[in-house]
Tab-separated table of C-alpha atoms in Angstrom:
chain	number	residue	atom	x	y	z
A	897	UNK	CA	-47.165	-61.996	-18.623
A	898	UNK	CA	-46.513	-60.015	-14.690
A	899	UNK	CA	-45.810	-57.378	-17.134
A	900	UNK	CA	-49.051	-57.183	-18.980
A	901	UNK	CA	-50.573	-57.738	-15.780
A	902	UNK	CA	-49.731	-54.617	-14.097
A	903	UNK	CA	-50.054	-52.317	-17.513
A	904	UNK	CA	-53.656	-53.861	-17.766
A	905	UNK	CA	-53.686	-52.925	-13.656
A	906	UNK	CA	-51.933	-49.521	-13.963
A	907	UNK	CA	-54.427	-48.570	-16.763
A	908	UNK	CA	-57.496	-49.629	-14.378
A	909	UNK	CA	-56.525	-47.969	-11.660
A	910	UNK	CA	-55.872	-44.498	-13.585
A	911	UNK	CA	-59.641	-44.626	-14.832
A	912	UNK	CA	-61.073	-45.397	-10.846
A	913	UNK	CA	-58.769	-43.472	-9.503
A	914	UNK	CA	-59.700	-40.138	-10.239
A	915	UNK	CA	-63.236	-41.139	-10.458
A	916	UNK	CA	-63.603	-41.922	-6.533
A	917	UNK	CA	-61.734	-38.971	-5.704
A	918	UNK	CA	-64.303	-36.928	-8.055
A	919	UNK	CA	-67.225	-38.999	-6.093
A	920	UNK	CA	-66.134	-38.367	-2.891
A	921	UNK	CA	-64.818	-34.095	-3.469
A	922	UNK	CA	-68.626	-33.806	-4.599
A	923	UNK	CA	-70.755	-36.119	-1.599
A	924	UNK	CA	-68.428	-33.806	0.942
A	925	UNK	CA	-69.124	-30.909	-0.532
A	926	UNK	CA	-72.146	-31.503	-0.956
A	927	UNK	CA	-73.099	-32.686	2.842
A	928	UNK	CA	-71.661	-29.648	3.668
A	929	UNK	CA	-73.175	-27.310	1.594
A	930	UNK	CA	-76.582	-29.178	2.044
A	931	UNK	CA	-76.591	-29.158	5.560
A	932	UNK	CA	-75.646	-25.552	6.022
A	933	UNK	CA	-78.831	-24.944	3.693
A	934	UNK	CA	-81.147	-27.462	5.692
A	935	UNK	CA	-80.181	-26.155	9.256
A	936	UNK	CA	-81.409	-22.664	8.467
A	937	UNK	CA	-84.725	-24.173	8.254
A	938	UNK	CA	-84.273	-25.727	11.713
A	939	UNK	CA	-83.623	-29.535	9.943
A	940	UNK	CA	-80.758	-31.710	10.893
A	941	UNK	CA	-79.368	-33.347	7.700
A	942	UNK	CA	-79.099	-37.167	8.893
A	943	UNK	CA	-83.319	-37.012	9.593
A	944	UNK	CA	-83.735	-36.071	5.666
A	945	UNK	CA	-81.644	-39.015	5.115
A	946	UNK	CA	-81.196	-38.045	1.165
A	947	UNK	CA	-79.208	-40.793	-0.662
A	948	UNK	CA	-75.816	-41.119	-2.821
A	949	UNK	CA	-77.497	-39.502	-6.046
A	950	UNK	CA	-79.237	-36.823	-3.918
A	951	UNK	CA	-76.153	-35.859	-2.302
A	952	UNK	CA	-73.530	-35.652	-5.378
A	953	UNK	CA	-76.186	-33.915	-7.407
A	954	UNK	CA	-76.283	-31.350	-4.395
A	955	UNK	CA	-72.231	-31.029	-4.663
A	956	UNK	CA	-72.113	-30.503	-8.455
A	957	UNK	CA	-73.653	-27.393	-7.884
A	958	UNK	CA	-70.940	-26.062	-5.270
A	959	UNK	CA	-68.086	-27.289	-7.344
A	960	UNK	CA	-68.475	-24.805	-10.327
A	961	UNK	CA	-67.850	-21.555	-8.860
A	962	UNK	CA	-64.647	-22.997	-6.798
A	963	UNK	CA	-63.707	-24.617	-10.255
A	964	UNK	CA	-63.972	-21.230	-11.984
A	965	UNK	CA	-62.252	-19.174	-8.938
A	966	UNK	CA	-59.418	-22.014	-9.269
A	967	UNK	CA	-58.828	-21.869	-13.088
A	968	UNK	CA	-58.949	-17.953	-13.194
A	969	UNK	CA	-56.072	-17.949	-9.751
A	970	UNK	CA	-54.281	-20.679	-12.297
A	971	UNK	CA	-54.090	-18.951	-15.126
A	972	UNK	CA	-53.006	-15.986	-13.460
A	973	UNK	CA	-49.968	-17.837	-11.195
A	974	UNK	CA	-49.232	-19.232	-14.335
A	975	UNK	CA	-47.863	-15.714	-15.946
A	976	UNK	CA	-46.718	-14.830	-12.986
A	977	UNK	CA	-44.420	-17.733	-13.058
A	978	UNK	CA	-43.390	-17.192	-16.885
A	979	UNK	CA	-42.026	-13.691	-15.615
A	980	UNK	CA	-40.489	-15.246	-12.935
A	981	UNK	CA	-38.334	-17.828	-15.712
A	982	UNK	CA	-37.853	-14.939	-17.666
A	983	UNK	CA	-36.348	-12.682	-14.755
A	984	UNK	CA	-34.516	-15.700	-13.050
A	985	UNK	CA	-33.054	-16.784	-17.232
A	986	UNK	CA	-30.149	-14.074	-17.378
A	987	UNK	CA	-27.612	-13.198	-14.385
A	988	UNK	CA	-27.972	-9.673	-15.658
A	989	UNK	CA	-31.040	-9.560	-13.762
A	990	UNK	CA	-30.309	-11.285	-10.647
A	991	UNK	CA	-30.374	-8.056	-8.742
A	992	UNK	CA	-34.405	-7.657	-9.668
A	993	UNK	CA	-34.566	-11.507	-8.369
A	994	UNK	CA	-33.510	-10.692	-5.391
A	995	UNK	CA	-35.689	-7.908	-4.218
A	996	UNK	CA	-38.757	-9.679	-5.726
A	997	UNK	CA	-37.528	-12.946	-3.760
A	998	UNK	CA	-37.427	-10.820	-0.432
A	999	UNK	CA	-40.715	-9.035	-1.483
A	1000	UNK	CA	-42.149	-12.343	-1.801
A	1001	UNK	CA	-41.199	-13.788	1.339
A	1002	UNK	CA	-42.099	-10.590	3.331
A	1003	UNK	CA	-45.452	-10.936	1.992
A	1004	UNK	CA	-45.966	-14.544	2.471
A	1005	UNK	CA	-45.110	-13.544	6.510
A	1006	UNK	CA	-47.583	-11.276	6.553
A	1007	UNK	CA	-49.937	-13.426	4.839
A	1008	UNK	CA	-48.672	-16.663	7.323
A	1009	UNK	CA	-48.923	-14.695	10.811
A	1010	UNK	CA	-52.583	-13.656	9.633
A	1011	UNK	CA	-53.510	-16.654	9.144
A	1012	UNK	CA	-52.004	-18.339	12.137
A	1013	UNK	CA	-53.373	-15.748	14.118
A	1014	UNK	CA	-57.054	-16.954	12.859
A	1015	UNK	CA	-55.859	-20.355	13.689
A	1016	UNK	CA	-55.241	-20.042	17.635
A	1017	UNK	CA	-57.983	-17.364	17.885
A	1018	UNK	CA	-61.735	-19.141	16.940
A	1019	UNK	CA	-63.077	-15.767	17.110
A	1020	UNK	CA	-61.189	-14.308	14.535
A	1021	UNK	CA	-62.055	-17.258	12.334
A	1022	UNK	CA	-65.964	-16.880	13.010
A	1023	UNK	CA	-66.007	-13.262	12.090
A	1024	UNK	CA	-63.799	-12.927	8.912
A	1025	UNK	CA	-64.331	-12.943	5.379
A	1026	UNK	CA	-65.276	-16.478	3.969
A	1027	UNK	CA	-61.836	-18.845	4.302
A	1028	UNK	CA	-59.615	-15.429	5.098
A	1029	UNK	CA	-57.453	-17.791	7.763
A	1030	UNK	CA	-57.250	-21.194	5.539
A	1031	UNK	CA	-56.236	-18.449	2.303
A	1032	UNK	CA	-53.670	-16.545	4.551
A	1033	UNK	CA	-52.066	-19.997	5.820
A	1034	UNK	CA	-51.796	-22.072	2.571
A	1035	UNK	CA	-50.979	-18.686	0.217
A	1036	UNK	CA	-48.446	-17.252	2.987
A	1037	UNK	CA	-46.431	-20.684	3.275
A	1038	UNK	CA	-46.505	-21.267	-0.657
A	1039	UNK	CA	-45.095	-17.345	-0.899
A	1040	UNK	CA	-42.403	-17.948	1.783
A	1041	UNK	CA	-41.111	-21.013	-0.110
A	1042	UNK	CA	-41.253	-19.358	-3.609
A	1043	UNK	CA	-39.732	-16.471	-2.311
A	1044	UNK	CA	-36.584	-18.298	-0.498
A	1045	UNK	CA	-36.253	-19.893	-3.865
A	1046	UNK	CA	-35.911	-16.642	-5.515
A	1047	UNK	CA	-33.391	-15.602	-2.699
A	1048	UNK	CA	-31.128	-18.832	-3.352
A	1049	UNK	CA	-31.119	-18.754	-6.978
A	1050	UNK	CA	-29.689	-15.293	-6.365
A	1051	UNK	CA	-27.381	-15.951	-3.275
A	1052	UNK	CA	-26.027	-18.879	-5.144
A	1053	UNK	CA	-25.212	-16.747	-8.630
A	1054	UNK	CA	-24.021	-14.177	-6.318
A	1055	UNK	CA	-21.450	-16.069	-4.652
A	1056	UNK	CA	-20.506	-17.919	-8.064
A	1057	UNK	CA	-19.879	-14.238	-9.379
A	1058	UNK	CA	-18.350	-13.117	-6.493
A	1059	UNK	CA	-15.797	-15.784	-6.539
A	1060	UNK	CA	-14.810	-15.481	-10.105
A	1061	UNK	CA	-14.470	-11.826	-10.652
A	1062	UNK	CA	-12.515	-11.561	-6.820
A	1063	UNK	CA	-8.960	-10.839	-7.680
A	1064	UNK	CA	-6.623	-12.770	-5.700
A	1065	UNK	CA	-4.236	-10.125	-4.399
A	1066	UNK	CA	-6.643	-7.494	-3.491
A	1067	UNK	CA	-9.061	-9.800	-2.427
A	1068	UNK	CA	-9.307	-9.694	1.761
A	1069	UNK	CA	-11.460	-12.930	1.801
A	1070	UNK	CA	-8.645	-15.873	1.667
A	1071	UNK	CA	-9.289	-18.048	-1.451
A	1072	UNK	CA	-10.741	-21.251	-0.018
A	1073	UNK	CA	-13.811	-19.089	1.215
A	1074	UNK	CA	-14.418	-17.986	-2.256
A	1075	UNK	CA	-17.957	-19.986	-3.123
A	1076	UNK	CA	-18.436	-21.409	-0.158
A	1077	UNK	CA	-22.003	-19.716	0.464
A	1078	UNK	CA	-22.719	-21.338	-3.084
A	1079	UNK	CA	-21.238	-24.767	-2.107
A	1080	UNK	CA	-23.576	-24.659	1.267
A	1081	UNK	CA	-26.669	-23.861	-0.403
A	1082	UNK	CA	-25.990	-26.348	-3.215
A	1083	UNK	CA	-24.943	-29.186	-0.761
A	1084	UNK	CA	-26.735	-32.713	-0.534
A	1085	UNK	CA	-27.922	-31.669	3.065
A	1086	UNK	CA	-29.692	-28.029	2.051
A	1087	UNK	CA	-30.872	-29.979	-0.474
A	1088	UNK	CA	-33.042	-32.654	1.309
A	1089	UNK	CA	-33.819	-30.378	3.677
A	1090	UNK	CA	-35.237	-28.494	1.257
A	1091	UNK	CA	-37.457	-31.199	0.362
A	1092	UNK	CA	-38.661	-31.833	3.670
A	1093	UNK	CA	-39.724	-28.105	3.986
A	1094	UNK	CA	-41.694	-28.396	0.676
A	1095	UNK	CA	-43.399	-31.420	1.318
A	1096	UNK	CA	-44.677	-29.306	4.524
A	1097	UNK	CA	-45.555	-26.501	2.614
A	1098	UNK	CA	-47.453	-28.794	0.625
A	1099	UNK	CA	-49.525	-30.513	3.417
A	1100	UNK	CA	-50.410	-26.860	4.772
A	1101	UNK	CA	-51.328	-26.109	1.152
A	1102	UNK	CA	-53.700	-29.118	0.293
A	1103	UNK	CA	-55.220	-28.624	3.908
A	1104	UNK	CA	-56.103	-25.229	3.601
A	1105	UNK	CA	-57.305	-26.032	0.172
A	1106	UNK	CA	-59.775	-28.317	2.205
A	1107	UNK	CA	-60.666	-25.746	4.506
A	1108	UNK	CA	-61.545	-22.973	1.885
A	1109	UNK	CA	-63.702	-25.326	0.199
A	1110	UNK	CA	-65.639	-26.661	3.574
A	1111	UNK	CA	-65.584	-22.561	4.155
A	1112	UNK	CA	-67.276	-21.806	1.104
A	1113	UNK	CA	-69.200	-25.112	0.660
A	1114	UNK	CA	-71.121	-23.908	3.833
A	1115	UNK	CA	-71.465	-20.290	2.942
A	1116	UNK	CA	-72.672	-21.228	-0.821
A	1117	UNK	CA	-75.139	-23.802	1.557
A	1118	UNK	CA	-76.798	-20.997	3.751
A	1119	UNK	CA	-76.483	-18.711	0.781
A	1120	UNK	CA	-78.890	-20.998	-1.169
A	1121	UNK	CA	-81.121	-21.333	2.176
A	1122	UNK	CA	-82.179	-17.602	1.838
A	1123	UNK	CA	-82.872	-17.649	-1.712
A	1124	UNK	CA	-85.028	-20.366	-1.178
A	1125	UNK	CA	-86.941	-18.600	1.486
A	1126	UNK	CA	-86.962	-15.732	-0.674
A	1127	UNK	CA	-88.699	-17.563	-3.348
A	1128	UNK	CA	-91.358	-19.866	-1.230
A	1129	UNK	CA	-94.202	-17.851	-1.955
A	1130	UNK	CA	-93.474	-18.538	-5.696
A	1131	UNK	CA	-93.370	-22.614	-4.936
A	1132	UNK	CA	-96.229	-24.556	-5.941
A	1133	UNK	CA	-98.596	-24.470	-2.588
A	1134	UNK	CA	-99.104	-28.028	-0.277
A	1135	UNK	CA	-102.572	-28.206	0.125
A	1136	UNK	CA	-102.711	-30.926	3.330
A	1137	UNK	CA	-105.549	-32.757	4.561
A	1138	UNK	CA	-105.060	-34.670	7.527
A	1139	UNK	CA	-107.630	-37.374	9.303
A	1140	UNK	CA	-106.811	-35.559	12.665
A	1141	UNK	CA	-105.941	-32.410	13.619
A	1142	UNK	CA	-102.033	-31.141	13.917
A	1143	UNK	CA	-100.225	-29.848	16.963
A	1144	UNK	CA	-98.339	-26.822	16.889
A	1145	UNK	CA	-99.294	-25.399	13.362
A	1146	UNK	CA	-96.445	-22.957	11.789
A	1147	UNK	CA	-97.472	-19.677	12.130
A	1148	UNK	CA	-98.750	-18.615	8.603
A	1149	UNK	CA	-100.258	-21.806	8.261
A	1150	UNK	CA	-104.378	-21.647	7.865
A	1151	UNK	CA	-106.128	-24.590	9.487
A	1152	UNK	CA	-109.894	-25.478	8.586
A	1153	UNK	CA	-112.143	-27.899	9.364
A	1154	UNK	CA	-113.554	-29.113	6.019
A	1155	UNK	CA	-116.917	-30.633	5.435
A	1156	UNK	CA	-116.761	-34.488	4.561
A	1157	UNK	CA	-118.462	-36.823	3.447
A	1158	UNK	CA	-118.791	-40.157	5.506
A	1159	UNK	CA	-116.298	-42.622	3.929
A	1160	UNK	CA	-113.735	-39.704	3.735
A	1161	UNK	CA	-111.264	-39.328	6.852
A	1162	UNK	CA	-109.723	-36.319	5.840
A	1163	UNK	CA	-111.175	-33.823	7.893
A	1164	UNK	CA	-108.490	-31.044	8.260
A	1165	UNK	CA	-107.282	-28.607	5.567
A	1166	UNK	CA	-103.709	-26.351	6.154
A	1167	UNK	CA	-102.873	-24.196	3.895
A	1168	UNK	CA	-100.288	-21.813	3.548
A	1169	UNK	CA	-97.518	-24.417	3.057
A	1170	UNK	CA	-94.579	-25.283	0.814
A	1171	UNK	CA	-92.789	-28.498	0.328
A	1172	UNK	CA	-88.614	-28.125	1.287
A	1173	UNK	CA	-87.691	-31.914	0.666
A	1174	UNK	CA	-89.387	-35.096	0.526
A	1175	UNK	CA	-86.868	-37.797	1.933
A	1176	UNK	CA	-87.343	-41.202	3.395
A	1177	UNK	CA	-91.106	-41.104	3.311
A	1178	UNK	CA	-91.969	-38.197	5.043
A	1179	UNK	CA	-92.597	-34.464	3.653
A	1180	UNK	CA	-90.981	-31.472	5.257
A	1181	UNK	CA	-93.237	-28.543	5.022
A	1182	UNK	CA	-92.126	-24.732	5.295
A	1183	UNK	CA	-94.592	-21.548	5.641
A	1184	UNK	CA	-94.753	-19.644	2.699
A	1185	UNK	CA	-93.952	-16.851	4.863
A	1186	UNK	CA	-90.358	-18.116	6.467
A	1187	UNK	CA	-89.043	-15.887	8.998
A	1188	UNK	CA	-85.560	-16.923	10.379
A	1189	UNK	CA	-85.848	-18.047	14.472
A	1190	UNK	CA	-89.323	-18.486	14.926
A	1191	UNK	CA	-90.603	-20.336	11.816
A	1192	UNK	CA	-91.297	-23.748	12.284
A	1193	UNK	CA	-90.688	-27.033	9.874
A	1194	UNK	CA	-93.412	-29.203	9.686
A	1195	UNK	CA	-92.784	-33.097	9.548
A	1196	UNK	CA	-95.470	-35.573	8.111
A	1197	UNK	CA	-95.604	-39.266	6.889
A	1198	UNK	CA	-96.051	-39.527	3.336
A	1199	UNK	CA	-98.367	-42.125	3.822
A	1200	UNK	CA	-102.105	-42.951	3.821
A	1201	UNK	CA	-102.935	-40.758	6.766
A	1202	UNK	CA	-102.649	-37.364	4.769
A	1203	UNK	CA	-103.549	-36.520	1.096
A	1204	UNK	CA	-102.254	-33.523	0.015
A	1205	UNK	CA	-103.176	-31.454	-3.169
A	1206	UNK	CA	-100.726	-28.842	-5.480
A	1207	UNK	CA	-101.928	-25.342	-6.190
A	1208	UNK	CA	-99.196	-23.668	-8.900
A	1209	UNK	CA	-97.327	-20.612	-7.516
């Protein structure tokens, strides 16, 4: 009965599981994408206040490019690893193994001190290429490891060989050394040190996994804030009437006093205006015209006190 318990558990928690961790990988990047693309219209994200819906819908458009990018780098470490078998399957080639171990692990350094050097200096970080540092770091340590691999699966079949071809008389090394680099690397100690080392690598891995997503999550953000001030003037126009008049009218914005009759309170027109968001009950306008630093966003209630009218771009 426990048994059929924790199958019946087991089989639950593999279905919520990965859906959470779906949920939550698309609100994050989607807060972060969405308020990169908000704050280049001067708007903090917590006054939009958009909810759970709003915000994954935002984040399932920043996941498919990364998705893509990820499945393409995938396929492509894939081969790279079939070679790798292939090379690593016959002794014959060990010598090939070795230099493309020590290639490897030269490159990962390289790779590692870049991005380390992104990592203690901010302003190397603010004016690289998109999630250069977080690449370097997680790529560089993955390379390293890989690449010592390579090296012992050679040092190791070195030493074996070594140790059996060695002729006893001629051989200066005294018998009881023969194998004994083989025996080290191949010991219970090397060994779980080994593991600690990749469990390491793989923390610096799945963080700078994080950061090249929350790198390009923002980018992909501010990249979609300047197409949509590109395209404003094609937006259906906010025609606003107001019962008093507005202070500090966007520039770009036309302001008239309309004729009205006596039961009707709405005596100011603006036009000129485009609607960003509509959150929480209030309407964030833009100028059609949106010119980064000195544009202004205009807040109103979406309430009684305004009516407001839709002219098709």
């Amino acid at each position: 009965m426990d048994g059929q318990i924790w199958a019946r558990l087991w089989t639950v928690a593999n279905v919520i599981a990965p859906t959470t961790a779906l949920t939550t990988l698309l609100f994050y990047f989607g807060y972060v994408a969405t308020t990169a693309r908000f704050r280049y219209f001067g708007v903090y994200l917590d006054m939009v206040d958009l909810s759970l819906q709003e915000m994954l819908l935002y984040g399932v458009e920043v996941v498919y490019p990364p998705l893509i990018v990820l499945a393409v780098i995938s396929l492509l470490v894939i081969a790279a690893h079939t070679a790798v078998r292939w090379m690593v399957s016959s002794s014959d080639r060990d010598a090939i193994t070795g230099w493309v171990g020590l290639f490897t692990v030269l490159l990962g350094l390289l790779a590692f001190t870049r991005g380390v050097v992104g990592l203690l200096i901010p302003r190397v970080a603010r004016t690289e290429t998109i999630a250069t540092t977080p690449v370097c770091l997680g790529c560089g340590a993955l390379a390293i490891a890989y690449g010592l691999g390579l090296l012992r699966t050679f040092a190791i079949r070195w030493d074996r060989h070594r140790a059996a071809v060695a002729d006893p008389p001629a051989d200066p090394m005294p018998a009881a050394h023969s194998g004994e680099l083989a025996d080290w690397l191949e010991s219970p100690a090397v060994r779980r040190i080994s593991r600690y080392a990749l469990a390491w690598v793989a923390v610096i891995v799945v963080a700078g996994s994080f950061w090249t997503a929350n790198s390009f999550a923002a980018a992909y953000g501010r990249g979609r804030a300047l197409d949509d001030a590109a395209s404003l003037e094609h937006r259906p126009e906010v025609v606003l009437y107001t019962k008093e008049p507005l202070r500090d009218v966007p520039t770009g914005v036309e302001q008239t006093e309309v004729a009205a009759a006596e039961k009707d309170t709405y005596r100011f027109r603006y036009r000129g205006l485009r609607l960003l968001v509509e959150s929480n009950g209030r309407l964030f306008l833009v100028p059609a015209r949106w010119i980064a630093g000195s544009s202004e966003t205009l807040v109103v209630p979406y309430d009684d006190s305004i009516r407001i009218g839709l002219i098709a771009g």
